[in-house]
Short mmCIF file of C-alpha atoms in Angstrom, two decimals:
data_model
loop_
_atom_site.label_atom_id
_atom_site.label_comp_id
_atom_site.label_asym_id
_atom_site.label_seq_id
_atom_site.Cartn_x
_atom_site.Cartn_y
_atom_site.Cartn_z
CA MET A 26 -0.51 -10.64 5.73
CA ILE A 27 -0.98 -7.58 3.90
CA ALA A 28 1.92 -6.16 2.05
CA ARG A 29 4.17 -3.49 3.33
CA VAL A 30 6.74 -1.24 1.80
CA ALA A 31 10.07 0.39 3.55
CA ILE A 32 10.23 4.09 3.69
CA ALA A 33 11.59 6.45 5.79
CA ALA A 34 10.48 10.05 6.99
CA LEU A 35 12.75 12.72 8.68
CA LEU A 36 12.24 16.34 9.27
CA VAL A 37 13.39 17.95 12.35
CA ALA A 38 14.40 21.58 13.29
CA THR A 39 15.16 20.89 17.04
CA VAL A 40 15.86 17.92 19.44
CA ALA A 41 13.16 17.83 21.62
CA SER A 42 11.04 15.63 23.97
CA ALA A 43 8.27 13.81 22.90
CA PRO A 44 4.97 15.04 24.01
CA ALA A 45 3.54 12.90 26.79
CA ASP A 46 0.44 12.05 24.91
CA THR A 47 2.34 10.53 21.93
CA ARG A 48 4.45 8.41 24.25
CA ARG A 49 3.56 4.57 23.82
CA PRO A 50 5.18 1.21 25.47
CA ALA A 51 7.67 -0.10 23.44
CA PRO A 52 8.13 -4.00 23.30
CA CYS A 53 11.86 -3.81 23.61
CA THR A 54 14.36 -2.53 26.23
CA GLY A 55 15.66 0.83 25.28
CA CYS A 56 13.46 1.36 22.27
CA VAL A 57 11.42 4.44 21.54
CA LEU A 58 7.69 4.39 20.49
CA GLU A 59 5.70 7.50 19.62
CA ALA A 60 2.34 7.90 18.07
CA ALA A 61 -0.42 10.18 18.00
CA ARG A 62 -3.92 9.48 17.50
CA ALA A 63 -4.79 8.02 14.02
CA SER A 64 -1.45 7.64 12.82
CA ARG A 65 -1.60 6.87 9.23
CA ALA A 66 1.45 4.52 9.15
CA LEU A 67 4.55 3.41 11.19
CA VAL A 68 7.89 4.89 10.70
CA VAL A 69 10.91 2.41 12.09
CA VAL A 70 14.17 4.21 12.31
CA LEU A 71 17.75 2.34 13.17
CA HIS A 72 20.21 4.29 14.82
CA GLY A 73 23.76 4.67 13.69
CA ASP A 74 26.83 3.67 15.66
CA ASP A 75 27.02 7.12 17.17
CA SER A 76 23.90 7.18 18.70
CA GLY A 77 20.92 5.04 20.47
CA ALA A 78 17.24 4.86 19.73
CA ALA A 79 16.48 8.18 22.07
CA GLU A 80 18.91 10.36 19.78
CA ILE A 81 17.65 9.07 16.64
CA ALA A 82 13.85 9.41 17.64
CA ALA A 83 14.59 13.10 18.48
CA ASP A 84 16.35 13.79 15.02
CA TRP A 85 12.92 12.13 13.60
CA ARG A 86 10.05 13.31 16.18
CA ALA A 87 9.14 16.35 14.21
CA ALA A 88 9.04 14.55 10.72
CA ALA A 89 6.89 11.70 11.98
CA ALA A 90 4.74 14.39 13.65
CA ALA A 91 4.61 16.50 10.71
CA ALA A 92 3.41 13.31 8.39
CA HIS A 93 1.01 11.98 10.79
CA VAL A 94 3.04 8.65 11.29
CA ALA A 95 4.04 6.78 14.25
CA LEU A 96 7.74 6.33 15.02
CA PHE A 97 9.42 3.39 16.49
CA ALA A 98 13.24 3.67 17.15
CA PRO A 99 14.37 0.28 18.25
CA GLN A 100 17.59 0.07 20.67
CA CYS A 101 19.96 -2.39 19.18
CA PRO A 102 19.63 -5.32 21.80
CA ARG A 103 22.30 -5.16 24.41
CA ASP A 104 20.97 -7.95 26.06
CA LEU A 105 21.55 -10.26 22.99
CA GLY A 106 25.10 -9.09 22.96
CA CYS A 107 24.65 -5.71 20.64
CA ASP A 108 27.33 -3.13 21.52
CA GLY A 109 25.41 -0.39 20.22
CA SER A 110 26.49 -1.27 16.35
CA TRP A 111 23.70 -2.75 14.15
CA TRP A 112 25.91 -4.09 11.62
CA LYS A 113 28.70 -5.53 14.18
CA TRP A 114 25.95 -7.32 15.87
CA ALA A 115 25.04 -8.73 12.34
CA LEU A 116 28.42 -10.39 12.26
CA SER A 117 28.53 -11.67 15.80
CA ASP A 118 27.72 -15.04 16.96
CA HIS A 119 24.95 -13.50 19.32
CA HIS A 120 22.57 -11.95 16.20
CA ASP A 121 19.20 -12.96 16.23
CA ALA A 122 18.40 -12.75 12.75
CA ALA A 123 14.38 -12.53 13.44
CA TRP A 124 14.73 -9.88 16.22
CA LEU A 125 13.67 -6.87 14.49
CA ASP A 126 10.87 -8.65 12.61
CA ARG A 127 9.58 -9.31 15.98
CA GLN A 128 9.65 -5.84 17.55
CA ILE A 129 8.19 -4.33 14.01
CA GLU A 130 5.31 -6.95 13.99
CA ALA A 131 4.49 -6.43 18.07
CA VAL A 132 4.56 -2.34 17.30
CA ARG A 133 2.32 -2.87 14.34
CA ALA A 134 -0.27 -4.94 15.89
CA SER A 135 -0.37 -3.10 19.07
CA LEU A 136 -1.33 0.44 17.11
CA GLY A 137 -3.44 -1.62 14.36
CA ILE A 138 -1.25 0.21 11.67
CA GLU A 139 -0.50 -1.99 8.55
CA ARG A 140 1.74 0.28 6.47
CA VAL A 141 5.18 -0.03 7.79
CA TYR A 142 8.27 2.06 6.51
CA VAL A 143 11.88 1.61 7.53
CA ALA A 144 15.16 3.05 7.29
CA GLY A 145 18.68 3.33 8.73
CA PHE A 146 21.13 5.83 9.49
CA SER A 147 24.80 5.24 9.22
CA GLY A 148 25.71 1.75 10.87
CA GLY A 149 21.85 1.04 10.90
CA ALA A 150 21.72 1.55 7.31
CA THR A 151 24.65 -0.65 6.94
CA TYR A 152 22.60 -3.13 8.69
CA LEU A 153 19.33 -2.44 6.65
CA SER A 154 21.50 -3.02 3.36
CA ALA A 155 22.04 -6.82 4.33
CA TRP A 156 18.45 -7.24 5.98
CA ALA A 157 16.40 -5.60 3.61
CA PRO A 158 16.86 -7.52 0.56
CA ALA A 159 15.44 -10.93 1.94
CA ARG A 160 12.31 -8.89 2.98
CA ALA A 161 11.69 -7.39 -0.39
CA ARG A 162 8.14 -8.64 -0.58
CA ASP A 163 7.54 -6.71 2.64
CA TYR A 164 9.34 -3.76 1.84
CA PRO A 165 10.05 -3.03 -1.96
CA ALA A 166 11.87 0.34 -0.84
CA VAL A 167 14.30 0.97 1.54
CA ALA A 168 16.06 4.41 2.64
CA LEU A 169 19.78 4.18 3.73
CA VAL A 170 21.08 7.72 5.12
CA SER A 171 25.33 7.89 5.38
CA GLY A 172 25.44 3.85 5.50
CA GLY A 173 25.42 0.70 3.60
CA ALA A 174 27.91 -1.57 2.81
CA LEU A 175 28.90 -4.99 0.95
CA LEU A 176 29.05 -7.25 4.16
CA SER A 177 28.55 -10.73 2.58
CA ASP A 178 28.46 -12.16 5.89
CA ALA A 179 26.06 -9.53 7.49
CA GLY A 180 23.68 -10.91 4.53
CA SER A 181 23.82 -14.36 5.78
CA ALA A 182 23.95 -13.24 9.67
CA ALA A 183 20.72 -10.83 9.29
CA GLY A 184 18.76 -13.76 7.93
CA SER A 185 19.04 -13.15 4.21
CA ALA A 186 16.80 -15.42 1.94
CA ALA A 187 18.41 -13.58 -1.24
CA GLY A 188 21.36 -16.06 -1.90
CA SER A 189 24.94 -15.45 -2.13
CA ASP A 190 24.73 -12.62 -4.51
CA GLY A 191 22.75 -10.60 -1.97
CA CYS A 192 19.93 -9.76 -4.55
CA PRO A 193 16.45 -8.96 -3.36
CA VAL A 194 13.95 -11.66 -3.14
CA ALA A 195 11.47 -9.42 -5.22
CA ALA A 196 11.66 -5.66 -6.88
CA GLN A 197 13.06 -3.33 -4.70
CA SER A 198 14.24 0.55 -4.92
CA ALA A 199 16.92 1.98 -3.03
CA LEU A 200 17.22 5.72 -1.73
CA LEU A 201 20.82 6.44 -0.95
CA MET A 202 21.48 10.10 0.80
CA ILE A 203 25.01 10.59 1.97
CA GLY A 204 27.45 13.50 2.21
CA SER A 205 29.89 14.36 -0.89
CA GLU A 206 32.72 14.45 1.77
CA ASP A 207 31.52 11.47 3.60
CA ASP A 208 34.21 8.70 3.89
CA MET A 209 31.59 5.86 3.42
CA LEU A 210 30.73 7.08 0.17
CA ASP A 211 33.51 5.62 -2.12
CA HIS A 212 34.69 2.99 0.33
CA TYR A 213 31.38 1.07 1.16
CA VAL A 214 28.22 3.17 -0.24
CA ARG A 215 29.04 3.08 -3.96
CA PRO A 216 30.21 -0.57 -4.15
CA TRP A 217 27.09 -1.68 -2.52
CA ALA A 218 24.84 0.30 -4.75
CA GLN A 219 26.84 -1.22 -7.85
CA ARG A 220 26.30 -4.42 -6.88
CA PHE A 221 22.59 -3.69 -5.79
CA GLY A 222 22.10 -2.22 -9.26
CA ARG A 223 22.99 -5.49 -11.05
CA CYS A 224 20.13 -7.31 -9.42
CA ALA A 225 17.24 -7.71 -11.47
CA ASN A 226 14.43 -5.36 -10.74
CA THR A 227 16.18 -3.04 -8.83
CA THR A 228 16.30 0.69 -8.91
CA THR A 229 18.74 3.29 -7.27
CA ALA A 230 18.17 6.89 -6.45
CA TRP A 231 20.82 9.24 -4.85
CA ARG A 232 20.88 12.43 -3.04
CA ILE A 233 24.44 13.16 -2.57
CA LEU A 234 24.67 16.46 -0.60
CA ASP A 235 27.56 18.89 -1.38
CA LYS A 236 30.34 19.41 0.82
CA LEU A 237 28.80 17.75 3.65
CA GLY A 238 30.62 15.09 6.00
CA HIS A 239 29.51 11.90 8.13
CA HIS A 240 28.68 13.59 11.21
CA GLU A 241 26.98 16.63 9.70
CA MET A 242 24.22 14.68 8.55
CA HIS A 243 21.92 14.93 11.41
CA ARG A 244 21.86 18.76 10.97
CA ALA A 245 21.14 18.40 7.05
CA LEU A 246 18.32 16.36 8.01
CA ALA A 247 16.87 19.14 10.19
CA ASP A 248 16.75 21.35 7.19
CA LYS A 249 15.16 20.66 4.02
CA ARG A 250 16.77 17.38 2.85
CA ALA A 251 14.61 15.20 4.96
CA GLY A 252 11.51 16.71 3.33
CA GLU A 253 13.05 15.20 0.04
CA VAL A 254 13.59 11.94 1.46
CA ILE A 255 10.00 11.77 2.70
CA GLU A 256 8.64 12.85 -0.71
CA TRP A 257 10.71 10.20 -2.53
CA LEU A 258 9.85 7.35 -0.18
CA LEU A 259 6.30 8.11 0.25
CA GLU A 260 6.10 7.64 -3.65
CA ALA A 261 8.42 4.83 -3.66
CA GLU A 262 5.76 2.04 -3.67
CA PRO A 263 5.57 0.40 -7.03
CA PRO A 264 2.14 0.31 -8.66
CA PRO A 265 0.79 -3.16 -8.60
CA ASP A 266 1.09 -5.19 -11.76
CA ILE A 267 -2.35 -4.94 -13.54
CA ILE A 268 -3.05 -7.46 -16.47
CA ASP A 269 -5.08 -6.23 -19.34
CA ALA A 270 -8.04 -8.61 -19.94
CA PRO A 271 -10.74 -6.98 -21.77
CA ILE A 272 -14.43 -7.85 -21.95
CA ALA A 273 -16.18 -8.51 -25.29
CA TRP A 274 -16.96 -5.22 -26.16
CA SER A 275 -19.17 -4.38 -29.47
CA ASP A 276 -21.64 -1.69 -30.71
CA ALA A 277 -24.55 -3.76 -29.48
CA ARG A 278 -23.04 -3.96 -26.02
CA ALA A 279 -22.55 0.01 -26.03
CA LYS A 280 -26.08 0.88 -27.16
CA LEU A 281 -27.46 -1.83 -24.58
CA THR A 282 -25.46 -0.48 -21.80
CA LEU A 283 -26.07 3.33 -22.95
CA ALA A 284 -29.95 2.34 -22.73
CA TYR A 285 -29.56 1.07 -19.12
CA ARG A 286 -27.92 4.24 -18.01
CA ARG A 287 -30.49 6.20 -19.34
CA ALA A 288 -32.97 3.96 -17.74
CA HIS A 289 -31.59 4.29 -14.24
CA SER A 290 -29.37 7.15 -13.96
CA ASP A 291 -28.70 9.49 -16.50
CA PRO A 292 -31.71 10.17 -19.35
CA ASP A 293 -30.05 12.69 -21.23
CA ALA A 294 -26.72 10.70 -21.29
CA SER A 295 -25.08 10.71 -24.76
CA ASP A 296 -22.22 8.36 -23.81
CA LEU A 297 -20.71 6.01 -21.45
CA THR A 298 -17.98 8.19 -19.97
CA ILE A 299 -18.21 8.54 -16.05
CA THR A 300 -16.39 10.60 -13.84
CA PRO A 301 -15.25 7.99 -10.97
CA ARG A 302 -16.03 9.30 -7.37
CA ALA A 303 -16.61 6.07 -5.46
CA ILE A 304 -15.12 2.42 -5.58
CA VAL A 305 -17.45 -0.67 -5.08
CA LEU A 306 -15.86 -4.04 -3.62
CA HIS A 307 -17.59 -7.19 -4.66
CA TYR A 308 -16.97 -10.98 -4.36
CA THR A 309 -17.72 -13.23 -7.39
CA ASP A 310 -19.43 -16.08 -5.57
CA GLY A 311 -17.24 -18.55 -7.40
CA ASN A 312 -13.70 -19.55 -7.38
CA SER A 313 -12.39 -18.69 -10.98
CA ALA A 314 -11.23 -15.30 -12.31
CA SER A 315 -11.06 -16.66 -15.75
CA SER A 316 -14.79 -18.14 -15.26
CA THR A 317 -15.47 -14.75 -14.12
CA ILE A 318 -14.32 -12.67 -16.90
CA SER A 319 -16.03 -15.51 -19.63
CA TYR A 320 -19.46 -14.58 -17.81
CA PHE A 321 -18.64 -10.61 -18.24
CA ASP A 322 -17.89 -11.57 -21.76
CA GLN A 323 -21.62 -12.49 -22.58
CA LEU A 324 -23.81 -9.57 -24.20
CA GLU A 325 -26.98 -9.99 -22.26
CA ILE A 326 -27.82 -11.10 -18.90
CA GLU A 327 -29.40 -14.73 -18.76
CA PRO A 328 -33.28 -14.96 -18.78
CA GLU A 329 -33.09 -16.83 -15.27
CA ARG A 330 -31.87 -13.51 -13.74
CA ALA A 331 -35.45 -12.34 -14.05
CA ALA A 332 -35.31 -9.34 -11.76
CA LEU A 333 -32.24 -7.74 -13.16
CA ARG A 334 -33.32 -8.76 -16.87
CA ARG A 335 -36.48 -6.56 -16.62
CA ALA A 336 -34.41 -3.61 -15.50
CA GLY A 337 -32.32 -3.84 -18.69
CA ALA A 338 -30.89 -6.50 -20.87
CA VAL A 339 -27.01 -5.77 -20.73
CA ASN A 340 -25.07 -8.01 -18.94
CA VAL A 341 -23.16 -7.27 -15.43
CA SER A 342 -19.56 -6.42 -15.29
CA SER A 343 -16.99 -4.89 -13.41
CA HIS A 344 -13.92 -2.76 -14.05
CA PHE A 345 -11.42 -5.14 -12.39
CA VAL A 346 -11.12 -8.86 -11.14
CA VAL A 347 -8.64 -9.76 -8.22
CA ASP A 348 -7.71 -13.13 -8.20
CA ARG A 349 -7.38 -15.42 -4.92
CA ASP A 350 -3.62 -14.80 -5.14
CA GLY A 351 -3.80 -10.99 -5.53
CA THR A 352 -3.50 -11.00 -9.53
CA ILE A 353 -5.26 -8.02 -10.86
CA TYR A 354 -7.21 -7.86 -14.24
CA GLN A 355 -8.34 -5.08 -16.00
CA LEU A 356 -11.78 -5.70 -17.68
CA GLN A 357 -12.50 -1.88 -19.06
CA PRO A 358 -11.37 1.71 -18.71
CA PRO A 359 -12.53 3.06 -15.11
CA THR A 360 -14.19 5.82 -16.90
CA ARG A 361 -16.74 3.64 -18.85
CA PHE A 362 -19.96 3.12 -17.28
CA ALA A 363 -20.51 -0.43 -16.08
CA ARG A 364 -23.52 -2.52 -14.50
CA HIS A 365 -22.16 -3.77 -11.18
CA ALA A 366 -23.93 -1.71 -8.45
CA ILE A 367 -27.90 -0.47 -8.48
CA GLY A 368 -27.72 3.34 -7.73
CA MET A 369 -23.83 3.57 -8.11
CA ASN A 370 -22.77 3.00 -11.67
CA HIS A 371 -22.86 6.50 -12.97
CA LEU A 372 -19.96 7.37 -10.66
CA ALA A 373 -18.33 4.09 -9.19
CA ILE A 374 -15.38 1.90 -10.31
CA GLY A 375 -16.43 -1.88 -9.56
CA ILE A 376 -13.52 -4.53 -8.20
CA GLU A 377 -14.66 -8.29 -8.00
CA ASN A 378 -13.05 -10.33 -5.84
CA VAL A 379 -12.69 -14.04 -6.64
CA GLY A 380 -14.10 -16.09 -3.77
CA ASP A 381 -17.13 -15.99 -1.41
CA GLY A 382 -17.84 -15.83 2.00
CA HIS A 383 -17.84 -19.52 2.75
CA GLN A 384 -16.40 -22.08 0.48
CA TRP A 385 -13.93 -19.70 -0.80
CA PRO A 386 -13.20 -16.80 1.54
CA LEU A 387 -11.42 -13.85 0.42
CA THR A 388 -7.66 -13.91 1.05
CA ASP A 389 -4.68 -11.43 2.88
CA ALA A 390 -3.45 -11.33 -0.72
CA GLN A 391 -6.74 -9.71 -2.12
CA VAL A 392 -6.99 -7.34 0.51
CA ALA A 393 -3.22 -6.22 -0.19
CA ALA A 394 -4.11 -6.12 -3.93
CA ASP A 395 -7.17 -4.12 -3.25
CA ALA A 396 -5.51 -1.53 -1.12
CA LYS A 397 -2.58 -1.24 -4.03
CA LEU A 398 -5.41 -0.88 -6.61
CA ILE A 399 -7.60 1.88 -4.75
CA ARG A 400 -4.62 3.77 -4.13
CA VAL A 401 -3.78 3.91 -8.09
CA LEU A 402 -7.22 4.78 -8.68
CA ALA A 403 -7.49 7.31 -5.85
CA LYS A 404 -4.49 9.35 -7.49
CA GLN A 405 -5.83 9.07 -11.04
CA TYR A 406 -9.70 10.03 -10.01
CA PRO A 407 -11.45 12.08 -7.67
CA ILE A 408 -12.41 9.15 -5.54
CA THR A 409 -14.08 10.29 -2.37
CA HIS A 410 -15.85 6.98 -1.25
CA LEU A 411 -15.21 3.29 -0.69
CA LEU A 412 -17.92 1.11 -0.35
CA GLY A 413 -18.75 -2.70 -0.09
CA HIS A 414 -21.48 -3.89 -2.48
CA SER A 415 -23.54 -5.02 0.63
CA GLU A 416 -23.62 -1.35 2.18
CA ILE A 417 -25.45 0.23 -0.83
CA GLU A 418 -28.62 -0.53 0.69
CA HIS A 419 -27.98 1.69 3.57
CA PHE A 420 -26.77 4.63 1.13
CA ARG A 421 -29.38 5.24 -0.83
CA ASP A 422 -30.06 8.85 0.89
CA ASN A 423 -26.72 9.94 -0.16
CA PRO A 424 -26.66 12.03 -3.13
CA TYR A 425 -24.44 9.77 -4.83
CA TYR A 426 -26.89 7.08 -5.19
CA VAL A 427 -29.20 7.74 -8.07
CA GLU A 428 -31.76 5.21 -9.14
CA ARG A 429 -34.84 6.20 -11.20
CA ASP A 430 -36.84 3.06 -10.68
CA PRO A 431 -37.99 3.28 -6.75
CA ASN A 432 -38.64 -0.54 -6.95
CA TYR A 433 -35.27 -1.71 -8.71
CA ARG A 434 -33.05 -2.51 -5.81
CA ASN A 435 -31.41 -5.75 -4.27
CA SER A 436 -29.80 -7.01 -1.11
CA LYS A 437 -26.05 -8.28 -1.37
CA PRO A 438 -23.97 -10.12 1.29
CA ASP A 439 -20.72 -9.13 -0.67
CA PRO A 440 -17.76 -8.71 -0.03
CA GLY A 441 -18.17 -8.97 4.08
CA ASP A 442 -17.68 -6.74 6.78
CA ASP A 443 -14.20 -8.37 7.83
CA PHE A 444 -12.85 -7.86 4.08
CA MET A 445 -14.24 -4.46 4.08
CA ALA A 446 -12.51 -3.44 7.58
CA SER A 447 -9.15 -4.86 6.34
CA VAL A 448 -9.07 -2.73 3.21
CA ARG A 449 -10.11 0.07 4.94
CA ALA A 450 -7.46 -0.35 7.49
CA ALA A 451 -4.82 -0.67 4.81
CA VAL A 452 -5.74 2.89 2.83
CA ARG A 453 -6.92 4.73 6.12
CA ASP A 454 -4.51 7.52 5.28
CA LEU A 455 -6.63 8.11 2.05
CA HIS A 456 -9.67 9.04 4.14
CA LEU A 457 -12.33 7.45 2.12
CA ALA A 458 -15.54 7.77 3.26
CA GLY A 459 -17.92 5.12 3.82
CA ILE A 460 -21.65 4.71 4.53
CA GLY A 461 -22.12 6.84 7.55
CA ASP A 462 -19.89 9.60 6.41
#
């Protein structure tokens, strides 16, 4: 399953009812689900002890609409013994450690949304401070507003797999927003933050609001502070680890690559620098990242690939290789011309995924890794299109496609329609165009 991160959206000026066209059936009693068409992500908000799902949804409604995200406010389940307090329920004999996981997954699946963000207010934040560390792989960032506490019993009750120290099972960041006059600050939140900060691979960001008490936070969120939370959390997803694995490079390869570029796209080119505007996904048709990189190390394409050889001697390559477990290898700078997709090399970054469509089907880990890598690249370069290698034959009428030899073309099956659909769903909010756009 595609990795998901934990963040929150807040920004409200008034408490108002949801427009009828945004209301959706929720999977649980008393829960609130609102989603406009084409919501780019799902925000899950846990209410505090002084409110319920309807009240917290009203607080967050305007922010969700402004950010174009769906909003899910689960009601702590009374039919399972919750009296309205998430953290008290976690300490009770009636607690179901997987209940929240099931509700979030049901909503995510019903909306067809991959990116899910969670946050809590007051007692809901305290519940998340025990619940989220065990789920750091799905939620590498969490927002706790006016809450968070050292509840060791709640940690185990909430289904924690983090161990007795309560540390996250993977890297995790926490945003703590709280008023300076809030009694929770020194008694509960600071001790939790100190313990969290001693864990490996954790970071903490504070937003302490001057002269603000606990119950005044609702109005503070209605003002500019909610926007600050949104901005921080939307940027909180950590970039993927990328292993530097440069292919063999030499003056001879540079000359052969420049000759290929001049012959097929840029006759006046004087170097190999490109401005990336598209990303093309491939599969390697093999099951080994190291073998793929070793193959790309070869200076010239082998004589057995006669049609490609006639078009130029330089070997094929890509900019990145994604292994079956999601490990990302960078083979060369994204701004260097590489031979990986006919007609697109002058402006496209190539990402090879280890596998094929049959014996070694591409994996969910590769979908997640590709999505994270695409997000990084889309921030660094003016990327407008995301294409599969197989789609380029239907892209020849687009101005991006440039091939000076009208007889030089091929038809490729990779990486497959299902894989492309999954990656596109994971980066839908980037609004990258495809072959029909």
